[in-house]
mmCIF file of C-alpha atoms in Angstrom:
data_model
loop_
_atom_site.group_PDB
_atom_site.id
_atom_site.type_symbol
_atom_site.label_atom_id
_atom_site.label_comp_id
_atom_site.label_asym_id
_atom_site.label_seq_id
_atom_site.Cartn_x
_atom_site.Cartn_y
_atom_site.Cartn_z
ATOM 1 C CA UNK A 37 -30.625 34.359 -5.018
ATOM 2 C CA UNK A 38 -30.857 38.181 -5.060
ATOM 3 C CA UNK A 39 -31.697 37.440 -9.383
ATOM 4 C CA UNK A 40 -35.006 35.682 -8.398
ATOM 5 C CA UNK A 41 -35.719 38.541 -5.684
ATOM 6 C CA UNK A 42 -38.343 40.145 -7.840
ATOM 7 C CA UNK A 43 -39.774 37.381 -9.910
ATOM 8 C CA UNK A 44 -43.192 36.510 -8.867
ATOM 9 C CA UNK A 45 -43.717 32.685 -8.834
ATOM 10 C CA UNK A 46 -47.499 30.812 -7.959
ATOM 11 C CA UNK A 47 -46.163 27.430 -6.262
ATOM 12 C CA UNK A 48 -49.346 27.038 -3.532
ATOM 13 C CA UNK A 49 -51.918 24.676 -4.165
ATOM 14 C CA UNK A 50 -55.481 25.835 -4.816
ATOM 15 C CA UNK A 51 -56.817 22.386 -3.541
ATOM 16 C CA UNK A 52 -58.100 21.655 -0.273
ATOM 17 C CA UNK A 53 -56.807 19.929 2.629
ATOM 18 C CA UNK A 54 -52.894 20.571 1.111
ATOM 19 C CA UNK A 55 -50.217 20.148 3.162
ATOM 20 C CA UNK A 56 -48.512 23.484 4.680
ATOM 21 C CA UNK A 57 -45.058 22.014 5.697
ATOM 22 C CA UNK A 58 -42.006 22.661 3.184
ATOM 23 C CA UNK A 59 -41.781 20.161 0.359
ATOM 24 C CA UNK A 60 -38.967 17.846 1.381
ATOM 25 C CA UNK A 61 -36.480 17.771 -1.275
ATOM 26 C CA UNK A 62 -32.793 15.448 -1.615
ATOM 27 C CA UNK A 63 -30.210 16.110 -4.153
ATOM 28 C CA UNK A 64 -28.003 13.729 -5.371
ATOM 29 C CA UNK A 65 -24.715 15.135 -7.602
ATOM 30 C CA UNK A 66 -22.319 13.047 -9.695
ATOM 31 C CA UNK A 67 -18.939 13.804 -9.203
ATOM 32 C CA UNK A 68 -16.004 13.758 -6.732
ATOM 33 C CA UNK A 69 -13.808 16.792 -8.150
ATOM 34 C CA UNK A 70 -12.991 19.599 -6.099
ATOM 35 C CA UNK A 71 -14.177 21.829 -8.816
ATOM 36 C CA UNK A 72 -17.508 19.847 -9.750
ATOM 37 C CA UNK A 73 -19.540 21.352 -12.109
ATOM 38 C CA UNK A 74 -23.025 18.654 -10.987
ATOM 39 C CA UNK A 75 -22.547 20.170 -7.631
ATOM 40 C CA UNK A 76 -22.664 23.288 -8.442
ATOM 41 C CA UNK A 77 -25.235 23.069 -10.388
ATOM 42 C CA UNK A 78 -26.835 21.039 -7.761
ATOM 43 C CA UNK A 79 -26.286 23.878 -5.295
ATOM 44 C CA UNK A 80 -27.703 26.339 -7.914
ATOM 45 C CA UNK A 81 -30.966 24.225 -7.882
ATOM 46 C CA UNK A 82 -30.871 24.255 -4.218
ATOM 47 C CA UNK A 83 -30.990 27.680 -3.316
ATOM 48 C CA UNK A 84 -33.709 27.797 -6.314
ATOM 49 C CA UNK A 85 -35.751 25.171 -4.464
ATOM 50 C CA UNK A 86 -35.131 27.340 -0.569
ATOM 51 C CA UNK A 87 -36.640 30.513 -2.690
ATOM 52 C CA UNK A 88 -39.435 28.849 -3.626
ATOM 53 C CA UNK A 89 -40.184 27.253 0.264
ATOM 54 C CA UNK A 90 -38.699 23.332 0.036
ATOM 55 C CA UNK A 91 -36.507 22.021 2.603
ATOM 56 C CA UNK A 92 -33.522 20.979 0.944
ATOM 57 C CA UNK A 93 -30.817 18.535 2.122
ATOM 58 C CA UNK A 94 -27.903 17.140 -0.192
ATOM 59 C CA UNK A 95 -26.498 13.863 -0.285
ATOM 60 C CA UNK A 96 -22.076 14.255 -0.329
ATOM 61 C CA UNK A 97 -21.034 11.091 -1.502
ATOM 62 C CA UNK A 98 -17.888 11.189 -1.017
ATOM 63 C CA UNK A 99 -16.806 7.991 0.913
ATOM 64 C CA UNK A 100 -19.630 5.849 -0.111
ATOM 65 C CA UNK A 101 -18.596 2.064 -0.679
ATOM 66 C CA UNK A 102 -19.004 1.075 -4.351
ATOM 67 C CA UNK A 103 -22.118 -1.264 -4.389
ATOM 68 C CA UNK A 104 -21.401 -4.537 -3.022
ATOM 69 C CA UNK A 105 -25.272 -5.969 -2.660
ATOM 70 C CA UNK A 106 -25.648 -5.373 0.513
ATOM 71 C CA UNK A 107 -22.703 -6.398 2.158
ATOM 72 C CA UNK A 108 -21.776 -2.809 3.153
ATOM 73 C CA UNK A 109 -24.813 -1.554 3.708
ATOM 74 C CA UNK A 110 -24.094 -1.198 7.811
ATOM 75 C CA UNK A 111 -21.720 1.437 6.546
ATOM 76 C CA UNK A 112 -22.285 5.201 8.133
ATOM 77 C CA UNK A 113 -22.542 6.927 4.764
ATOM 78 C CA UNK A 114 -25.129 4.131 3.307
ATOM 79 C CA UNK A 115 -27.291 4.475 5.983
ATOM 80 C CA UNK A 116 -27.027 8.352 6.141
ATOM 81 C CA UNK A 117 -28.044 7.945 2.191
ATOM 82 C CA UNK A 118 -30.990 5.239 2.815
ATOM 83 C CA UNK A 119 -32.584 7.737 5.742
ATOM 84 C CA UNK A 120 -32.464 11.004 3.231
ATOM 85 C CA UNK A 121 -34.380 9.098 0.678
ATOM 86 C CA UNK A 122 -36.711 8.226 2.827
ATOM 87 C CA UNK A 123 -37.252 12.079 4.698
ATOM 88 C CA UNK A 124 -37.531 12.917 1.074
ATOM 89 C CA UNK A 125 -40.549 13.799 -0.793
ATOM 90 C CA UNK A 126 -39.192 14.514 -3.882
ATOM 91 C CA UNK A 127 -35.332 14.156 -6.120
ATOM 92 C CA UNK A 128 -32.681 15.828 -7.974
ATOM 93 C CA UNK A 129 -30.397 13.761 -9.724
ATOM 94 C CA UNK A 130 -27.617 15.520 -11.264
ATOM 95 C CA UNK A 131 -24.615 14.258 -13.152
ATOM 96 C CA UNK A 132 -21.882 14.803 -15.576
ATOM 97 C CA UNK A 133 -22.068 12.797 -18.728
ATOM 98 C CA UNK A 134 -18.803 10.477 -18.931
ATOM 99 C CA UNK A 135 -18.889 8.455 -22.248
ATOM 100 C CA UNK A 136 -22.455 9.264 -23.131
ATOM 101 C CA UNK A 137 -24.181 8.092 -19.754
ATOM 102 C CA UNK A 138 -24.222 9.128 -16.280
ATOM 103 C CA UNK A 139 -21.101 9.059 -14.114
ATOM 104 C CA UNK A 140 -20.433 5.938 -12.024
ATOM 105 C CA UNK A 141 -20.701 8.133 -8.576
ATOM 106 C CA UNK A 142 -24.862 8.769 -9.434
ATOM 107 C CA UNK A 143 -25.395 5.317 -10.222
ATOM 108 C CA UNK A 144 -23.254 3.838 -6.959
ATOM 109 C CA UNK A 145 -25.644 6.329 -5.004
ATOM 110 C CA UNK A 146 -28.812 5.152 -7.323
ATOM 111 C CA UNK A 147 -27.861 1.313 -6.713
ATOM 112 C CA UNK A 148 -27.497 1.571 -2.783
ATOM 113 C CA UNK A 149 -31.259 2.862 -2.871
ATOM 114 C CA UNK A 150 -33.335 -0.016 -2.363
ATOM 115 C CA UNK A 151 -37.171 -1.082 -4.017
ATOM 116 C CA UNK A 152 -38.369 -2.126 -0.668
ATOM 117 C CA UNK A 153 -36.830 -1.805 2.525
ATOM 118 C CA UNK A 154 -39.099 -4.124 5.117
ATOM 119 C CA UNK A 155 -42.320 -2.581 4.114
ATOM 120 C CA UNK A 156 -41.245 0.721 3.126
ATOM 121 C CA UNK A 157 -40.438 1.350 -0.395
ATOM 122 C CA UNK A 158 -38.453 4.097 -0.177
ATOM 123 C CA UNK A 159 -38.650 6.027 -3.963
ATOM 124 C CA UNK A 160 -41.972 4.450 -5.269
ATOM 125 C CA UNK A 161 -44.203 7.626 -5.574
ATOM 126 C CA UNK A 162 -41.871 10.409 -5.077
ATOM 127 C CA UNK A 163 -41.236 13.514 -7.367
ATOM 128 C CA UNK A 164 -37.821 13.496 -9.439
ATOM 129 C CA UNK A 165 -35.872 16.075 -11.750
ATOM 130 C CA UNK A 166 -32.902 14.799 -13.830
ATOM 131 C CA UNK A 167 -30.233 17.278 -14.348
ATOM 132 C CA UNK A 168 -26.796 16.888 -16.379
ATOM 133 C CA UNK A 169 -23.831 18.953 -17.101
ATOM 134 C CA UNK A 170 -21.196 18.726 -20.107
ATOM 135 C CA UNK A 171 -18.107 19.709 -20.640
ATOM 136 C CA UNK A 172 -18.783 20.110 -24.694
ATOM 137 C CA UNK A 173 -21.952 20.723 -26.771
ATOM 138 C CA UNK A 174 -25.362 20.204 -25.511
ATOM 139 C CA UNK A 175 -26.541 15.897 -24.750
ATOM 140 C CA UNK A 176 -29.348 14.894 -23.230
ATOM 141 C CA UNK A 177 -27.285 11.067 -22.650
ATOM 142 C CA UNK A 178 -26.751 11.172 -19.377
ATOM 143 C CA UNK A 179 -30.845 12.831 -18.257
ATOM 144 C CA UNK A 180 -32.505 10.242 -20.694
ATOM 145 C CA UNK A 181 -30.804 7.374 -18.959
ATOM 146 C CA UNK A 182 -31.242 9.094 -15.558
ATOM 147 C CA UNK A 183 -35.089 8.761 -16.419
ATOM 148 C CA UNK A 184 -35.105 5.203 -17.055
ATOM 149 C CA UNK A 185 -33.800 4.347 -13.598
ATOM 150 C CA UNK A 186 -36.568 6.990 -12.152
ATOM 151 C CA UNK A 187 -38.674 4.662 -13.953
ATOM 152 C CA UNK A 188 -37.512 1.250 -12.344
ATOM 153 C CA UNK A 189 -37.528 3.198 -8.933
ATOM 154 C CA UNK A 190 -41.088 3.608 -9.354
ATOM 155 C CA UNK A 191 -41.140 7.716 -9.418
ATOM 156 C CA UNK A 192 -42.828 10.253 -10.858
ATOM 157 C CA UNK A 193 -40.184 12.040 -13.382
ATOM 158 C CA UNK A 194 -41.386 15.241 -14.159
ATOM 159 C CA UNK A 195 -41.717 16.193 -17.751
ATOM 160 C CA UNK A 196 -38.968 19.109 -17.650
ATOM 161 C CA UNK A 197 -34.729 18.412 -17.691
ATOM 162 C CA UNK A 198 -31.925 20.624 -17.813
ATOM 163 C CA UNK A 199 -29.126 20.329 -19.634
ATOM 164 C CA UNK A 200 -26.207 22.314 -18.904
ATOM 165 C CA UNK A 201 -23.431 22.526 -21.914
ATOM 166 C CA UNK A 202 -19.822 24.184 -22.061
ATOM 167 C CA UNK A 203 -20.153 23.396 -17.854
ATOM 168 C CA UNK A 204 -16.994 25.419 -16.940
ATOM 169 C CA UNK A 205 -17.669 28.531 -18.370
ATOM 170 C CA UNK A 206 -21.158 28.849 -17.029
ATOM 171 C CA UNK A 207 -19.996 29.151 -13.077
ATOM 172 C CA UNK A 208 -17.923 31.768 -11.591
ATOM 173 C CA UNK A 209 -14.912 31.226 -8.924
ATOM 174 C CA UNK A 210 -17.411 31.171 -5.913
ATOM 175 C CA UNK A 211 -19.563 28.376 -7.948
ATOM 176 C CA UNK A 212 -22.412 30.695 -8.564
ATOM 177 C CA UNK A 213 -24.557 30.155 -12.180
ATOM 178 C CA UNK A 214 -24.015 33.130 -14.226
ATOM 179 C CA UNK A 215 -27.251 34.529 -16.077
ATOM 180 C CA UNK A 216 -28.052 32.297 -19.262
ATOM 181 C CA UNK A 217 -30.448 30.386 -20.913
ATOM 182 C CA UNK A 218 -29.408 27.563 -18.896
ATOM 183 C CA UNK A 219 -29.993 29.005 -15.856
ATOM 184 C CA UNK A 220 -33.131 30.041 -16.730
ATOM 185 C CA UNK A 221 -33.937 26.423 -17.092
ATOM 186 C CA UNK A 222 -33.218 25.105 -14.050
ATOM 187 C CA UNK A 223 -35.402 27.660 -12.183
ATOM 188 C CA UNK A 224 -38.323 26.437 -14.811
ATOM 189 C CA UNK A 225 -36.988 22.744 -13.770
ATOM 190 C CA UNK A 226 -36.903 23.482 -9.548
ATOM 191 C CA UNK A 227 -40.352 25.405 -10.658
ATOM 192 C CA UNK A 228 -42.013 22.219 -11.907
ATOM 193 C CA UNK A 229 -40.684 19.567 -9.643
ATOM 194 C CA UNK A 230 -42.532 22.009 -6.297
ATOM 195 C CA UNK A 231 -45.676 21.576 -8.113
ATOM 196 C CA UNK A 232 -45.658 18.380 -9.346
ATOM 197 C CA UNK A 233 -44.321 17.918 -5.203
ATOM 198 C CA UNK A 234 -47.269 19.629 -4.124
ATOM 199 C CA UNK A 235 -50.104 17.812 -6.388
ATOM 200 C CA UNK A 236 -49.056 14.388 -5.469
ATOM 201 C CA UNK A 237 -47.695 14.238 -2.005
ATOM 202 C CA UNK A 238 -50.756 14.590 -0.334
ATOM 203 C CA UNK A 239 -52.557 11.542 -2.689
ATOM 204 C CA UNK A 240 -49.238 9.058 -2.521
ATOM 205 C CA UNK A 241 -51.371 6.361 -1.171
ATOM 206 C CA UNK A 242 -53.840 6.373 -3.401
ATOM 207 C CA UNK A 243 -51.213 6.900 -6.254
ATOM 208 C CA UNK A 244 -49.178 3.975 -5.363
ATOM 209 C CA UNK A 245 -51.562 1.678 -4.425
ATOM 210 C CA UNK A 246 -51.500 -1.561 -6.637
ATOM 211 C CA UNK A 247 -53.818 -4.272 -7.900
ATOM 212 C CA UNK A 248 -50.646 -6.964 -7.814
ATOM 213 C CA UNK A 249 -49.777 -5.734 -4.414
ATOM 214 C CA UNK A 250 -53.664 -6.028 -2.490
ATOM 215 C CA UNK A 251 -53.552 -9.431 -4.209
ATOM 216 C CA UNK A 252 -50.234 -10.404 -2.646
ATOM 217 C CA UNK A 253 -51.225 -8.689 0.727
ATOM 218 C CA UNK A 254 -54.258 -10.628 0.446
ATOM 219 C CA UNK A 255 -52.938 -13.946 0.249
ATOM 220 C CA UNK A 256 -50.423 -13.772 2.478
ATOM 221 C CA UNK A 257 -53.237 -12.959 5.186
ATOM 222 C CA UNK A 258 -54.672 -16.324 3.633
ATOM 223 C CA UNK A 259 -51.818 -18.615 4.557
ATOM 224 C CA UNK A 260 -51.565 -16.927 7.752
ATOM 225 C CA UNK A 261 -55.203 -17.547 8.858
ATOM 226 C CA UNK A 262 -54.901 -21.138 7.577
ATOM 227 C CA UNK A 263 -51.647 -21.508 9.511
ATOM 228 C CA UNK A 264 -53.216 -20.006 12.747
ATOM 229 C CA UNK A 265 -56.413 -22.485 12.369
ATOM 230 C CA UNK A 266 -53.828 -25.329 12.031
ATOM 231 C CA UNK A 267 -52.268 -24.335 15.407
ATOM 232 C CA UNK A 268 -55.613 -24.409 17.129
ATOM 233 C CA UNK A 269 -56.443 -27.882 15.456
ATOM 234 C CA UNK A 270 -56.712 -30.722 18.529
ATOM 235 C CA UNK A 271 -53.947 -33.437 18.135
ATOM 236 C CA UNK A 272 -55.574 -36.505 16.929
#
């Protein structure tokens, strides 16, 4: 990352009581190729994201079942998948655009992420950044889409996106970004997601909690006292 070596970025909170430990972040790529432009890319945005202080992990999903509802979810890779989402504290999602939507490899990884997983609910509340790369002009397809599942996973999709157009002539041979525009905008996308990371993380409870949810929670304690005071009843 020796190109961000002398740029000067302000990513530490101001607020009090902030966490100190290194945002948390999981990427998720689209593609299978050999030569995949969303992982590279992806790996750009990772070494972006180690400059600026976040753990990073990505996901390879290479060998992950096609979603079957659950009846592979004992497999190796699925769980490997299911425990980085829920180490994470914030998301990339990055994929090619195949006929004007995301590639079936992000969504098979976006499907095998459950709502609610016993009492955890593994995405609601988290950070996300939506990243796509073409192999013609400029869309925005395959990142607009990618925002409406962010939405139905409950997370907080930051306002930037990148774009990436013309992917193959924007990487050299060692998958390195060259100097563009484009490059430029992932840093300014990496950028955002840390803060938005770092503003919310510490208040996810209080972000995420519901009205619908402490009503459920609150009946359910209902029954259960009712059901315990039926237990104690004396046989007649």
């Amino acid at each position: 990352m020796k190109y961000l070596n002398d740029a000067k970025f302000d990513v530490t909170p101001t607020f009090d009581n902030a966490s100190k430990s290194k945002p948390r972040v999981l990427i998720l790529y689209g593609s299978l190729r050999e030569t995949s432009f969303s992982r590279f890319a992806s790996e750009e945005a990772a070494r972006i994201l180690e400059h600026l202080g976040a753990q990073v992990k990505i996901f390879n999903p290479d060998g992950l079942p096609l979603f079957d509802n659950g009846e592979s979810v004992n497999n190796q890779k699925v769980q490997e998948l299911r425990e980085l989402v829920k180490w994470s504290e914030a998301q990339v999602w990055c994929s090619p655009e195949i006929h004007g939507n995301m590639s079936a490899v992000l969504k098979n990884q976006i499907d095998w992420i459950p709502l609610t997983d016993g009492a955890v609910r593994p995405t609601q509340g988290k950070t996300l950044a939506v990243m796509q790369v073409s192999g013609g002009s400029q869309s925005f397809n395959a990142v607009n889409n990618m925002r409406i599942l962010g939405r139905w996973m409950r997370m907080l999709t930051i306002p930037n996106q990148s774009s990436v157009a013309k992917a193959w002539q924007e990487f050299d041979e060692a998958g390195n970004m060259k100097e563009s525009s484009f490059r430029m905008r992932i840093v300014d996308v990496m950028e955002e997601l840390i803060k938005f990371t770092l503003l919310t993380r510490d208040k996810l409870d209080w972000l995420v909690d519901r009205y619908s949810e402490r009503q459920a929670a609150a009946n359910l304690q209902t029954t259960k006292l009712v059901d315990d005071s039926k237990v104690l009843e004396p046989n007649s």
